[in-house]
Every structure is written in structure tokens, then in C-alpha cells.
Amino acid sequence: MVGKVAVIGAGVMGAGIAAQVANAGVEVHLLDIVPEGAKDRDALAKRAVARLLKTDPAPFMTKRAARRVVPGNIEDHLERLRDCDWVVEVVVERADVKRALYARLLPHLKPDAVLSSNTSTLPLAVLKKGMDEDLRRRFLITHFFNPPRYMRLVEIVADDETDPRARDAVAAFCDRALGKTPIPSNDTPGFIANRVGVYWMQAAIGHALRLGLDVEEADAVMGRPFGFPKTGVFGLIDLVGLDLVPYVDASLARALPESDPYHAERAPFPLLLKLVEEGYTGRKGKGGFYRLNREGGDRLKETVDLALGTYRPARKAVLASVDAAKAGGAAALLKAGDRGGAYARAVIARTLAYAIGLAGEVSDDVADIDAAMRLGYNWKKGPFALADSLGLANLKAMLGTEGVAVPAFLDRAIEAGGFYREEDGRLRRLALDGGYVPVERPDGVLLLEDVKRRSDPLAKNASSAVWDLGDGVLCFEIRSKMGTIDAEVLGLMGALPGLVAETGARGVVVYDDGGAFSAGANLGLALFAANVGAWDQIEALVEGGQRAYSALRYAPFPVVAAPSGLALGGGCEILLAADAVQAHAETYAGLVEVGVGVVPGWGGCARLLARYAADPMRPKGPVAPVAAAFEQIGMAKVARSAFEAMEMGLLAPGDGITFNRDRLLADAKAKALTLAGGYAPPEPATLRLPGPTGRAALGLALADLDKKGQLTAHDRAVTTELAGVLTGGDGADWTAPVSEDDVMALERAAFMRLVRTEGTLERIGHMLETGKPLRN
Amino acid sequence: MATYKAPLDEIGFVLFDVLGYETAVRPLPGFGEAGADLVRPALEEAGRLCEEVLLPLNRGGDEEGCRFENGVVRTPDGFKAAYDAFAAGGWSGLALDPAHRGQGLPRTLHFAVMEMICSANLAFGIYPGLSHGAADALHLHGTEDQKALYLPRLASGEWTGTMCLTEPQCGTDLGLIRTKAVPDGEGAYSVTGTKIFISCGEHDLADNILHLVLAKLPDAPAGTRGISLFLVPKVLVGDDGSLSERNGVRCGGIENKMGIHASATCTMHFDEAKGFLVGGAHGGMKAMFTMMNAARLAVAIQGLGVAETACQTAVAYAKERRQGRALSGAKEPEAAADPIIVHPDVRRMLLTMRSQVDAARVLACWTGMELDAATRHPDPERRKRADDFVALMTPILKAHLTDLGTECANTAMQVLGGHGYVREWGVEQLVRDARIAQIYEGTNGIQALDLVGRKLPQGTGRLLRRFFHPLDAFIKEHEADPCLAPMTGALKKAAERLRGATLTIARKGLSDPEEAGAAASDYLRLFALTAMAWAHAKTVVAVLPRAGEPFGQRKIALATFYMTKVLPETGALFARIMAGKGPVMGLEAEAF
């Protein structure tokens, strides 16, 4: 059990790890050296915390978490380590410095405390040189990825001396408390992810230069089509920092034997060194391969010309191969005859061959190697899954034409029929000996993809499906792109009570494996209908949503919403309608409808009002909930984490938060089962709302904003309608309570008035085209 | 010879009474002087030119045709003199930028003038029509130097322009273009390739011809994204605009074709011809669409022009020709027979023509006015809305008005009977001349695909908003008026059919583009018929104060005919659309 943590080294990674520990609700000491001549001996750690609070995307899930980080220094505060169960070292990448530090720490460590290093380049064996016997068994490497809050990979490197309990305790803490996926790696240079990833990046740079692609072309090829980050490699280097590239390259090259194919992909890249010298270190600096030129007042996007080394206006890549990929995927891109196709073949053949050849060296487990690339480099598929999807025979043929040696393990996989195989509804991976072994999931991990492997849906349509999770719990899955909600989703949602009754189930979880829980209503369908003036269809969608959400809320079984990623608009209204929420910590929720010129129309207004009125922690009186809801919805506030959602009242006090994405479904299922015992549906809320006088008061507040020039013309129209809904309409006053249904009728009417305006339709269109709200 | 009097009163009524030209176009920047006091005389002047100069040349032009001799094309007798008179009158640069010696008048006026030219002599109108399109493309995509050098000569009519798109292997699918352009190292390009079906590619009307040529640069990506546009003059031009040496462009021959004999349809060979890039590298499609959209509207007006002449000729004949007696008893017992206009079926034909031609003119002028707003209106939002409307209506007008041209020419032939089939009355020439308009600048099938495949989904239906919202508002505003009830009732019914069909096509087309493709032509016609119903309803609103006068009665009668005898076709179209792709796609190709 890890109850308290210390992080030594307050650089970007150390501070980021400390922030994530704090996010998990665990107190963490952040110690660094005392700068020479410093007045404040804790300056480095304090500065690091201040920087964390300003960083975007935010390392802290809520500002309150920052209070759990206790800054200090290693001269005065080593005694604070005494009650720490885990100490992470994140200092400069020099073995001598690290080893000296370990010796200094040792006397202050609890007897069973675990010490780990976050090194990315130094082998475990080197760090342990001369290490005290006692410490050797509780020392390991925990390699996090930047930024630690958002990257889900932590590589764990241990050896035969390591006490399995020490290793497991830290791994379990990383898994459950920090939400990371611990992947065991052998003590080999670069471990798993950087070994494959740095090779990929070097190959991607080198062949782009060799084949004469420009930056945009290379990034268009080596990005989205293969499920790599859509930045492509040059864009990715801008993100991680150009200055890191030579450093990472050199340290990996130093550590690898001469026989390693990595050396063949290294090519001098003087342009990169020149850019770094001129301060173009990437997004953290003045720019990198891409920059925004602000000269002359404009913000002109520019790109480095790889041949000339100078900036020129950015342009869209125009390549037949990239066009081909849009229809035919990666396979079509690899077949293309232009330089984009040649580039793709050169890089993909080498990278996949290299990765396949590493099986048995960095790890025996291809699923682990794949997971490392997914979670550490944001690849959609790891190299083995990618190879399977391209066809192993095709890959082998491509290696032939590219003159790349065929790894023996690839031949074994071709013989066996793939690196993965599904059998009896279970995913199996190819072991080094050529046999298949099941891919194991840890206890408490339930993936919908596994449920799908072993069973058929109870019901499904184009946009949603219902699955049986076992133990009497059903899963309602929204499968549309970005989880958008359309008539199909609402239709199946409406059918849930019947399905529950039919199967004798006891509860429902709303969940999906995708990156977004739900970005809200399908605006495209609504906009098209509005553009042709099919108002009855839109009204039917609003009404249908209200009916389906209310049916969930008042059904005779518990409904647990389990969001991860976006839960916006209609997606957020599901959270408000559910009996309980089990949220992934990385949930971004908000009622953002005003951004597209409407008010929440699926009960969001009514339920947020009811929630604020019922919350004992919030200010009392009839005005407070209305004012709070008006601010929350009117400003389209979005919570940047589940904790913020809790602070905003979008999650209720009894709702749960899960850090590990893979544990979310199991946690939600458990919550549904807990609620199922003696379940009684909630009573519909009665609301006391101020009516016209309250609306007038909100109107004054708006007029104030207006005077300050903070409202656009259409903001005025939308917020005025919102004020009308939240104050209960013309007939309401303090003494006459109104029902949820009354407020929902107001929502509907306001929605229908707004959706007929040009301003709202322009907002919706703009959102669909650009993904950003229009201020009109 | 066909009968044609320029319909000046009718055009004036449409512009000023139905569409509110004075409040919609005149307030636009630069048009302050282009009010009714200027527009009416200008139309009269154009009408006179059409009736007195162009119309008399039409028959001879058809019979003589263009001749190809030793690489040179000779236009028919009288064309050169007519062209010179046309240019001298300032008509070549009517709507072009005054900064480059254009007249700077509204497109709306240009549309009206084009209609009269096409009524009088369709083949003639193609020469200045293409110059106008080329000038538009240069104006929007050319460099300042290119504009200064070339635009004034296009505006004056001294030089003419062409659009060189089609190649032997490449018609509708421009991605297949083979013509190559290689940088010559001096900032220009060397263009090599063969283009076919090039209207006015070579002729003797002007001193120079500016070819706008689609070609591919050496590093061009495949498909339409790799096309660039080049300006290739027939005669190279010095910096001062003086003509120097002949460029490597020559005409390899002209087509023998069904109609528009006086318009030279050329095969053009470019042999390392010097060309100048217009717009960016690989930016040719964008520039091409500028020309294409203008050209499609121009072709729509060709259809309207021919339809008007056909209609006038048929009416003149039906009033003159005496055969049989009215079914209700003799109308003119003193004569040997009644004029055939007494017969219900002849009237049906005449009214079917007239009611559609009048509504088509309203739509064309309306679109012209929106085109003016799209380029000139000071409010960018209004400009965008106008642009959306024009983009939506362009394929509809192109296809429907050219269908109407052929339909009316054929109906007129039916009215004239054997006299329509022989040359004398000029109707068979109209049939032959009108036919090409359904084919060139994108066949009408392609227009229908443009409508369902591009215009419907654009901005998630944003273009449709510019039609449906004002239409619904119009119906709402007028449906309570008992005088208008028959109009608004019929219009509303058609509008609901169109709305339902639109939603169905959008929904089905999303998952299966063949569904949209199978419905496309029927849908376009449904759209056009509904839009024309709206045009009639607007006309009736405008004419209500004059309901007691013959003019008002005539308009109401035409609208009533349209609503009850033409518009019901929307019911059949709706049923066809709803039948889906099954009946179209079910049969295997081998079984045909």
C-alpha cells in the first residue's frame, strides 16, 4: 500500500508526476536541490508548482490538488521521506549523480519503502552499481511519459533481485491510483516505447529527407493514415522539443550494440541543430518545423523548407497517396506510386521489421509492446496489430522490395496466421515459441471489446447497442462517431426498460470504449433539418430525447453513466439524468449548448436546477440555484476533469471517480449492482423558481455584461431565452412550485424558437465545420 | 424566319415590379446610376440590336455555317460586321470592371441582354459570352499585371476568350487531363496538348484570342487536384498590349454538328505554346469553377432565350393559321376557318410554354440580382447568403432552363405542324440549336449530380436555407390572403414534396450515394418546378394591384394554368424519387 509519496527532482517530469500523485488524493513531497545563494531554499520546487498551475493542458485535475504537493529541498527535508512508501527519483540523466543521490536518500527511507528512477536512458544495472544490498531488492525503474497526467504508459523495469512485493506495490499504485498501465520491460536500451518510437522517428526524418518530401507531406503520410498521431513526425517533434532529438538519439545510439539496425537509420540532420541554435526548439520555444509568424500583425502559419532551411507559408500536402489513403486506408497508401507511397513503404517496412525483431529482447509479450506504443506514443495500433492489419504476407513482400531483412518472428507469425488470433471469444497473442496464449486482463479490468468478442449484442442499431455484462448488468453503448446522439440512440435508449425486463437484468451502465463518451446531439442531422425548415423533425428529436432521458431516470432499475473524455451537451445531460455516475478522472463535461446557440433541451436545465437546489453544500434560498445554473450554462463552462465536474455539480457527491480507463466499466458495473439492492427510482423534483421577477434580475446581470461589451448580439438572444427557462417562465413565482416537466416544456419551446434563428444556425454550421464556437 | 420581338415590357415588369430591382440592386455600391432610367433605355437599345442586326443573321449563319480553310476559321457572312457593331456599342464589357474599361453594370442587366441575344441568334452570342467568362476568371484569379494587360481588350471586344477544358479522353472527368505545362525557366510555361470541342477557339471576328487552358504541371498530383489554369494567347502580347508573334496554338479543324452552325467548335493544338499561370499551381479547379459557374448560368439563359423565341413564333403562327372550327362553335364564321389558337390542345401547348418561360425569366433575373449582391453587397454575411443562393440555383437553372429550351422548341414545332418541320419558319433551327445547351458546360445529368452531391451537403444544407426559409416565410405571409389562396395552396403542396424529397435523399444518400444519384434528375426537376411556382406566386403578388387590367388578368391566368396544369407533375416526381434506386440499379449491365 502506498500512502505517501516523494518525488526528487522538480523538473518538468518530476513536477508532472508529483501533480498526478496529488490528483490521486495522495500527499506528495517534491524536493529539489537548493540553488546556489538562494534566499528561498525551496525555490525550485515552489517554482515548479507555480509552473504546473499555469501549464496547459493542466497537470492538476483541480486547483485544490496543488495543495497536496509539499515543496521542499534535499538539504533540509530528507527527513520527510521517513513516512513515504514510494520515492521517485527524477533528476538529471547522469548515473553518477543518481547513484550519489540514492546513497544520500537511503538512511532516510522507511525500511520497506520502494525507490524508483524515472530514467529513460540509463539501464537498471548501471543505476544499481555499488548499491546497498538492502536497497537493491526494492529499487526499480518506473518510466513515465510526458505529460504524466495524460500519457497512460508507465514502463516498469525490475530484475531478479527485485522483491516482487515492492514491484507489485508500486505497479498497483500506478495502475489504480494514478490510472497508468504498468508495462514490464526488460532492462534494454530505451526500454520498449522509446526503442521503437525513436527508431520510427529517425526513419521518418531520414527517409523524408532522402525522398525529398516536404514537412507537410511527410506528416500527412506518417500520421493519420497509419493511426499515428495526426501531427505526423515533424509535428510531434515540435511538441516534444527539437532540442531533445539529438540527445535522445545519441543516448540510444551509445547504448545499442553496433549490430543494431538503429544505427543505419541515423543520419546527420544539420537543419535541426541550426533550428535549435536559433531558439526554434518547438512549441515550447519560438516554433519548430512549424511556426506562427506574427510579423506584421498577422498570424501566418509557416513551415521550414527542408531543402533551404528557411520558413515559407505552410501549405496543405497534396499527394495522390494521401488521397488514396482516405478511401483505401493504409494499404492503399502503401501501394501508391508517388513519393508519398515510397516514403510510407520505406518507413513502415523498417519500423515494423525493427519492432517485430525486438520481440524477445525488450519483452516477450507482443501485446505489451503494442500497449506501450498505444499508451506511450498514442499510436492507434501497436506495431504487431498494425502488421496484422496490413497483412503479414504483404509486409514480408514489402520488406523484400525495400531490402530489409525479414525477422524470424515474422515468418513464425505468417506460419501461425498472425500475431493475434481470436479463439473461443478470447484474444490470444503469438508467443515467441509460435504458440498462442491468452491476452490476460488484470483483476478489476473489464473491457467492452472483450465482451464484444465473446457475445452478441442484445440489441443494436446504427448508432448504439446493448450488451450483457453478466451478473444482471446491461451496457448501453453509444457507438456513433464522437458518441453523438441521434434518433437511433434515443430509440434504443427508450427500449432499455423493455430489454431489462426481458432479460431480468438489475441495472444498466451507459458506457463505451471510445475516446469520447458523447459530444452531444448529432448537430449535422439537426442542422440539415433546420436548413430545409423541417421543424417538426427537430421538435420530435427534442421531445424524443426528453422522453428517453426521463424514462432512464424513472425506470425501476438503476442507471449508472460511466463517462470518459467528452461528455458535452446531450452527453452531459445523460450524467444528470442517471441515478449515479462512475466517471473516468479524465472526463470533460459541460452543458455547452449556448455555444451552438440553443439551450439544453433534454432536461439539462431542469435537472441542474434541481441538483443545485438539493445540494446542502450550496448557498440556500430560491435565487442561488437559478443564478448558479445560469452561470454554468450561460457561460458554457466545461469541467477539465471529473473533479472539476464534481465541483460544478455535474457529478453528485455520491458519484465515483476511476483513474484507470480500463477499470472504468468494472467500477461502473459494481456501482450499478450496489444500487440495485433495494432500488427505488427517484421522485421527480419540484422546483421553486422566481418567474418574471427573477428573469428581470438575470436581465440586469446580462445588461451589465453587455455594457462591458462581453455579449454578442446572438449571445443576448440565447441567454435571454436561457433566463426565461431557468426562472420558470411567465407563470412561475416563489410560492407556486413547478415540476421538472414544466421546465422541460420551457426548454423545448426556447430551443425551438432559437433554432429558427439565423444566428443559431450559423453557430451550428460553424461548429460542424471548424469544431469551434462562433461568436456572432 | 422565327418571330421575335424583344420582350422589353415583360423584362421590365420582372425586374422592377416582381423583384424590386430598384431597392435590391441599385443601392449596391457602384450601381447608383444603374436605375430604371438607365436600365430601360439600355434594354431598348439591346433589343433593337437583337431584332435588327442579330435576328436577320440567324438563318444565314445556320445555312452557311463556319468554314475551316488552311488553319483559319471564317465566320458566316455578316457576322464580322455584326460583331463590330456589338463591340462598338460597348456590349462586350457590359458587366466587367470599369477599372479595366468595362461598363460596370449589374449582372442582372447582363442576364437580360444575354437572353435577348440568345433569342435572336444563339450562335452569335457564344462569342461574346465566352469572352465574358474568360474575363471573369482573369478578374478573380489573374495577377494585377495580367488583368491590366488583358482585361481592357476583352472588355472592348478587341479580343475574345475561350475555355479549353475538354480533351479526346476527358470530358466530364477533368481528372483525366493530359495537356502538360512545363516551366520555361523565365516565369512562363510551355503548354502542349490537344483540346477538342473548343467553342470559338479560332475565328475571324477579333485580332486575338485568349485561351484559358487547363493543364498539368510536371509534379502534379493525380486527379482534379493536380490541374492548373494557363492563359495562352493566340498571338503573344507585348507589355504595352501590342501584338507580336504567333504563339504555338493552332486550330486543327472544326466540327460538323447538329446546330449552332455559326459558332466555330474547334480542335485546338497547343505545341509548346507559351502560357501564363492563372491562380496558384494546382489551383486550376478553383479558377475553372469560376468560369464554369458563370458559363452554366449563361447556358441556362441560352435555354431561356430559345424558349422565348419558340413561344413567340408558335403564338404568332397559332393566331394566323386557320384550320377547323372551335369545338364550341365557329369563332370567326366569316372566315373559312378559325385560327388554331381556339383549339384547347393548341392552347395547352402555348400556355405550357408561356407559363414556364415567364417563370423561368423571373428565376434567372432573381439569380442575377443575387449574383450582384454576392459581389457588391457591403455586408459580408449578405454576400455569403447571396453566394449560397446562386450556388444552389446554378445547376437547377442550367438543367431546367435548357430542358425548357428544347421542350419549347419541340412544342413550337408541334404547334406549327409540318411548317415547323420545314425550314421556313425557323423552328427546326431552334430545335437543333437548343439541343446543345442540355449537353455542354456539364450535361444536365451532371447538373443534377452537382445539386444532390455537392450543393445539398454543402455546409450541411446551408445553401438550402436560402431557398426554404424565405419560401416558408413567403407562404406564411400570403396564405391568409384569399386572392392568393390558390397560389399559396399549390405552392405549399409542392414545397412539402420538395422538403420531404430533400430529407429523404440526404438521409439515404449519406449511406448510399447511388440512392442520391438515382433520384438526382427527378429531384432537380422537382426543385425547378417548385421554384417556378414560387416565381408565379411572386408575380401574382406583384400584379394584384393591376388585377383588373388585361396585363394583370393575363399574369393571373398564366399562374393559374401553371399551378393546376404544370405543377402537379411534382406529385409524380415525388413518387419517382421515393421509389429509390432499386428500379434503376436492379438490372445487371449484361441484361440491358
PDB file of C-alpha atoms in Angstrom, chain A residues 33-171:
ATOM      1  CA  ILE A  33      18.408  20.969  -4.715  1.00  0.00           C
ATOM      2  CA  VAL A  34      19.000  24.310  -3.028  1.00  0.00           C
ATOM      3  CA  PRO A  35      20.047  26.730  -5.730  1.00  0.00           C
ATOM      4  CA  GLU A  36      23.295  28.475  -5.012  1.00  0.00           C
ATOM      5  CA  GLY A  37      22.796  31.624  -2.977  1.00  0.00           C
ATOM      6  CA  ALA A  38      19.049  31.249  -2.897  1.00  0.00           C
ATOM      7  CA  LYS A  39      17.060  33.140  -0.309  1.00  0.00           C
ATOM      8  CA  ASP A  40      14.224  30.678  -0.503  1.00  0.00           C
ATOM      9  CA  ARG A  41      15.831  27.267  -0.185  1.00  0.00           C
ATOM     10  CA  ASP A  42      12.688  25.598  -1.635  1.00  0.00           C
ATOM     11  CA  ALA A  43      12.619  27.892  -4.663  1.00  0.00           C
ATOM     12  CA  LEU A  44      12.959  25.177  -7.302  1.00  0.00           C
ATOM     13  CA  ALA A  45      10.078  23.061  -6.045  1.00  0.00           C
ATOM     14  CA  LYS A  46       7.884  26.089  -5.435  1.00  0.00           C
ATOM     15  CA  ARG A  47       8.589  27.417  -8.877  1.00  0.00           C
ATOM     16  CA  ALA A  48       7.718  24.033 -10.293  1.00  0.00           C
ATOM     17  CA  VAL A  49       4.312  24.064  -8.591  1.00  0.00           C
ATOM     18  CA  ALA A  50       3.654  27.588  -9.820  1.00  0.00           C
ATOM     19  CA  ARG A  51       4.560  26.471 -13.340  1.00  0.00           C
ATOM     20  CA  LEU A  52       2.270  23.453 -13.056  1.00  0.00           C
ATOM     21  CA  LEU A  53      -0.625  25.746 -12.231  1.00  0.00           C
ATOM     22  CA  LYS A  54      -0.020  27.710 -15.413  1.00  0.00           C
ATOM     23  CA  THR A  55       0.613  24.822 -17.770  1.00  0.00           C
ATOM     24  CA  ASP A  56      -1.892  23.962 -20.459  1.00  0.00           C
ATOM     25  CA  PRO A  57      -3.135  21.262 -20.716  1.00  0.00           C
ATOM     26  CA  ALA A  58      -3.342  21.400 -16.937  1.00  0.00           C
ATOM     27  CA  PRO A  59      -1.291  18.858 -14.967  1.00  0.00           C
ATOM     28  CA  PHE A  60      -3.626  19.289 -11.976  1.00  0.00           C
ATOM     29  CA  MET A  61      -7.179  17.992 -12.245  1.00  0.00           C
ATOM     30  CA  THR A  62      -8.361  20.684  -9.878  1.00  0.00           C
ATOM     31  CA  LYS A  63      -6.571  23.634  -8.301  1.00  0.00           C
ATOM     32  CA  ARG A  64      -7.147  22.069  -4.899  1.00  0.00           C
ATOM     33  CA  ALA A  65      -4.889  19.171  -5.806  1.00  0.00           C
ATOM     34  CA  ALA A  66      -1.940  21.575  -5.853  1.00  0.00           C
ATOM     35  CA  ARG A  67      -2.219  21.837  -2.080  1.00  0.00           C
ATOM     36  CA  ARG A  68      -1.202  18.212  -1.737  1.00  0.00           C
ATOM     37  CA  VAL A  69       2.195  18.936  -3.237  1.00  0.00           C
ATOM     38  CA  VAL A  70       4.590  19.885  -0.418  1.00  0.00           C
ATOM     39  CA  PRO A  71       7.648  21.708  -1.800  1.00  0.00           C
ATOM     40  CA  GLY A  72      10.998  21.249  -0.135  1.00  0.00           C
ATOM     41  CA  ASN A  73      14.700  20.650  -0.747  1.00  0.00           C
ATOM     42  CA  ILE A  74      17.085  17.763  -0.376  1.00  0.00           C
ATOM     43  CA  GLU A  75      19.360  19.633   2.031  1.00  0.00           C
ATOM     44  CA  ASP A  76      16.803  20.308   4.715  1.00  0.00           C
ATOM     45  CA  HIS A  77      13.892  17.960   4.161  1.00  0.00           C
ATOM     46  CA  LEU A  78      15.155  14.435   3.637  1.00  0.00           C
ATOM     47  CA  GLU A  79      13.633  13.501   6.975  1.00  0.00           C
ATOM     48  CA  ARG A  80      10.244  13.940   5.285  1.00  0.00           C
ATOM     49  CA  LEU A  81      10.961  10.706   3.398  1.00  0.00           C
ATOM     50  CA  ARG A  82      10.567   8.781   6.609  1.00  0.00           C
ATOM     51  CA  ASP A  83       6.851   8.178   6.155  1.00  0.00           C
ATOM     52  CA  CYS A  84       6.898   7.848   2.360  1.00  0.00           C
ATOM     53  CA  ASP A  85       6.100   4.449   0.893  1.00  0.00           C
ATOM     54  CA  TRP A  86       7.428   5.306  -2.532  1.00  0.00           C
ATOM     55  CA  VAL A  87      10.184   7.681  -3.546  1.00  0.00           C
ATOM     56  CA  VAL A  88      10.635   8.534  -7.219  1.00  0.00           C
ATOM     57  CA  GLU A  89      13.896   9.954  -8.444  1.00  0.00           C
ATOM     58  CA  VAL A  90      13.566  12.257 -11.445  1.00  0.00           C
ATOM     59  CA  VAL A  91      16.901  14.067 -11.517  1.00  0.00           C
ATOM     60  CA  VAL A  92      19.369  14.732 -14.315  1.00  0.00           C
ATOM     61  CA  GLU A  93      20.204  11.719 -16.510  1.00  0.00           C
ATOM     62  CA  ARG A  94      23.657  11.064 -15.081  1.00  0.00           C
ATOM     63  CA  ALA A  95      24.376   7.756 -13.413  1.00  0.00           C
ATOM     64  CA  ASP A  96      26.949   9.227 -11.016  1.00  0.00           C
ATOM     65  CA  VAL A  97      24.567  11.931  -9.826  1.00  0.00           C
ATOM     66  CA  LYS A  98      21.756   9.465  -9.394  1.00  0.00           C
ATOM     67  CA  ARG A  99      23.884   6.925  -7.550  1.00  0.00           C
ATOM     68  CA  ALA A 100      25.219   9.567  -5.188  1.00  0.00           C
ATOM     69  CA  LEU A 101      21.683  10.711  -4.527  1.00  0.00           C
ATOM     70  CA  TYR A 102      20.483   7.169  -3.747  1.00  0.00           C
ATOM     71  CA  ALA A 103      23.239   6.838  -1.161  1.00  0.00           C
ATOM     72  CA  ARG A 104      22.108  10.071   0.454  1.00  0.00           C
ATOM     73  CA  LEU A 105      18.469   9.026   0.454  1.00  0.00           C
ATOM     74  CA  LEU A 106      18.974   5.559   1.837  1.00  0.00           C
ATOM     75  CA  PRO A 107      19.339   6.467   5.538  1.00  0.00           C
ATOM     76  CA  HIS A 108      16.081   8.379   5.406  1.00  0.00           C
ATOM     77  CA  LEU A 109      13.938   5.750   3.695  1.00  0.00           C
ATOM     78  CA  LYS A 110      11.357   3.683   5.536  1.00  0.00           C
ATOM     79  CA  PRO A 111      12.559   0.070   5.765  1.00  0.00           C
ATOM     80  CA  ASP A 112      10.066  -1.180   3.219  1.00  0.00           C
ATOM     81  CA  ALA A 113       9.837   1.949   1.082  1.00  0.00           C
ATOM     82  CA  VAL A 114      10.387   1.482  -2.636  1.00  0.00           C
ATOM     83  CA  LEU A 115      12.785   3.714  -4.538  1.00  0.00           C
ATOM     84  CA  SER A 116      12.410   4.062  -8.261  1.00  0.00           C
ATOM     85  CA  SER A 117      14.070   6.045 -11.001  1.00  0.00           C
ATOM     86  CA  ASN A 118      12.220   7.691 -13.855  1.00  0.00           C
ATOM     87  CA  THR A 119      15.249   7.373 -16.106  1.00  0.00           C
ATOM     88  CA  SER A 120      14.577   6.980 -19.796  1.00  0.00           C
ATOM     89  CA  THR A 121      18.132   6.230 -20.878  1.00  0.00           C
ATOM     90  CA  LEU A 122      20.078   4.541 -18.086  1.00  0.00           C
ATOM     91  CA  PRO A 123      19.909   0.794 -17.548  1.00  0.00           C
ATOM     92  CA  LEU A 124      18.801  -0.565 -14.219  1.00  0.00           C
ATOM     93  CA  ALA A 125      22.058  -2.464 -13.915  1.00  0.00           C
ATOM     94  CA  VAL A 126      24.065   0.729 -14.215  1.00  0.00           C
ATOM     95  CA  LEU A 127      21.997   2.543 -11.614  1.00  0.00           C
ATOM     96  CA  LYS A 128      22.382  -0.336  -9.197  1.00  0.00           C
ATOM     97  CA  LYS A 129      26.155  -0.386  -9.452  1.00  0.00           C
ATOM     98  CA  GLY A 130      27.540  -0.238  -5.950  1.00  0.00           C
ATOM     99  CA  MET A 131      24.095  -0.021  -4.441  1.00  0.00           C
ATOM    100  CA  ASP A 132      23.490  -1.100  -0.866  1.00  0.00           C
ATOM    101  CA  GLU A 133      22.254  -4.688  -0.614  1.00  0.00           C
ATOM    102  CA  ASP A 134      19.054  -3.776   1.166  1.00  0.00           C
ATOM    103  CA  LEU A 135      18.108  -1.156  -1.365  1.00  0.00           C
ATOM    104  CA  ARG A 136      18.794  -3.409  -4.379  1.00  0.00           C
ATOM    105  CA  ARG A 137      15.698  -5.501  -3.673  1.00  0.00           C
ATOM    106  CA  ARG A 138      13.395  -2.512  -3.513  1.00  0.00           C
ATOM    107  CA  PHE A 139      14.815  -0.464  -6.317  1.00  0.00           C
ATOM    108  CA  LEU A 140      13.346  -0.364  -9.836  1.00  0.00           C
ATOM    109  CA  ILE A 141      12.714   1.875 -12.810  1.00  0.00           C
ATOM    110  CA  THR A 142       9.310   3.494 -13.304  1.00  0.00           C
ATOM    111  CA  HIS A 143       9.434   5.264 -16.624  1.00  0.00           C
ATOM    112  CA  PHE A 144       6.594   7.743 -17.127  1.00  0.00           C
ATOM    113  CA  PHE A 145       5.760   9.549 -20.346  1.00  0.00           C
ATOM    114  CA  ASN A 146       5.247  13.250 -20.802  1.00  0.00           C
ATOM    115  CA  PRO A 147       2.867  14.719 -19.776  1.00  0.00           C
ATOM    116  CA  PRO A 148       2.402  12.285 -16.891  1.00  0.00           C
ATOM    117  CA  ARG A 149      -1.235  13.193 -16.278  1.00  0.00           C
ATOM    118  CA  TYR A 150      -2.315  12.412 -19.814  1.00  0.00           C
ATOM    119  CA  MET A 151       0.017   9.678 -21.042  1.00  0.00           C
ATOM    120  CA  ARG A 152      -1.173   6.367 -19.754  1.00  0.00           C
ATOM    121  CA  LEU A 153       2.058   4.359 -20.045  1.00  0.00           C
ATOM    122  CA  VAL A 154       4.495   3.608 -17.253  1.00  0.00           C
ATOM    123  CA  GLU A 155       7.278   1.154 -18.063  1.00  0.00           C
ATOM    124  CA  ILE A 156       8.425  -0.927 -15.111  1.00  0.00           C
ATOM    125  CA  VAL A 157      11.925  -2.324 -15.174  1.00  0.00           C
ATOM    126  CA  ALA A 158      12.886  -4.735 -12.427  1.00  0.00           C
ATOM    127  CA  ASP A 159      15.335  -7.608 -12.198  1.00  0.00           C
ATOM    128  CA  ASP A 160      15.819 -10.896 -10.388  1.00  0.00           C
ATOM    129  CA  GLU A 161      16.852  -9.173  -7.204  1.00  0.00           C
ATOM    130  CA  THR A 162      13.735  -7.050  -7.066  1.00  0.00           C
ATOM    131  CA  ASP A 163      11.319  -8.077  -4.361  1.00  0.00           C
ATOM    132  CA  PRO A 164       8.099  -8.864  -6.252  1.00  0.00           C
ATOM    133  CA  ARG A 165       6.101  -7.246  -3.450  1.00  0.00           C
ATOM    134  CA  ALA A 166       7.952  -3.973  -3.886  1.00  0.00           C
ATOM    135  CA  ARG A 167       7.447  -4.078  -7.641  1.00  0.00           C
ATOM    136  CA  ASP A 168       3.789  -5.035  -7.356  1.00  0.00           C
ATOM    137  CA  ALA A 169       3.029  -2.381  -4.759  1.00  0.00           C
ATOM    138  CA  VAL A 170       4.353   0.397  -6.979  1.00  0.00           C
ATOM    139  CA  ALA A 171       2.772  -1.071 -10.101  1.00  0.00           C
TER     140      ALA A 171
END
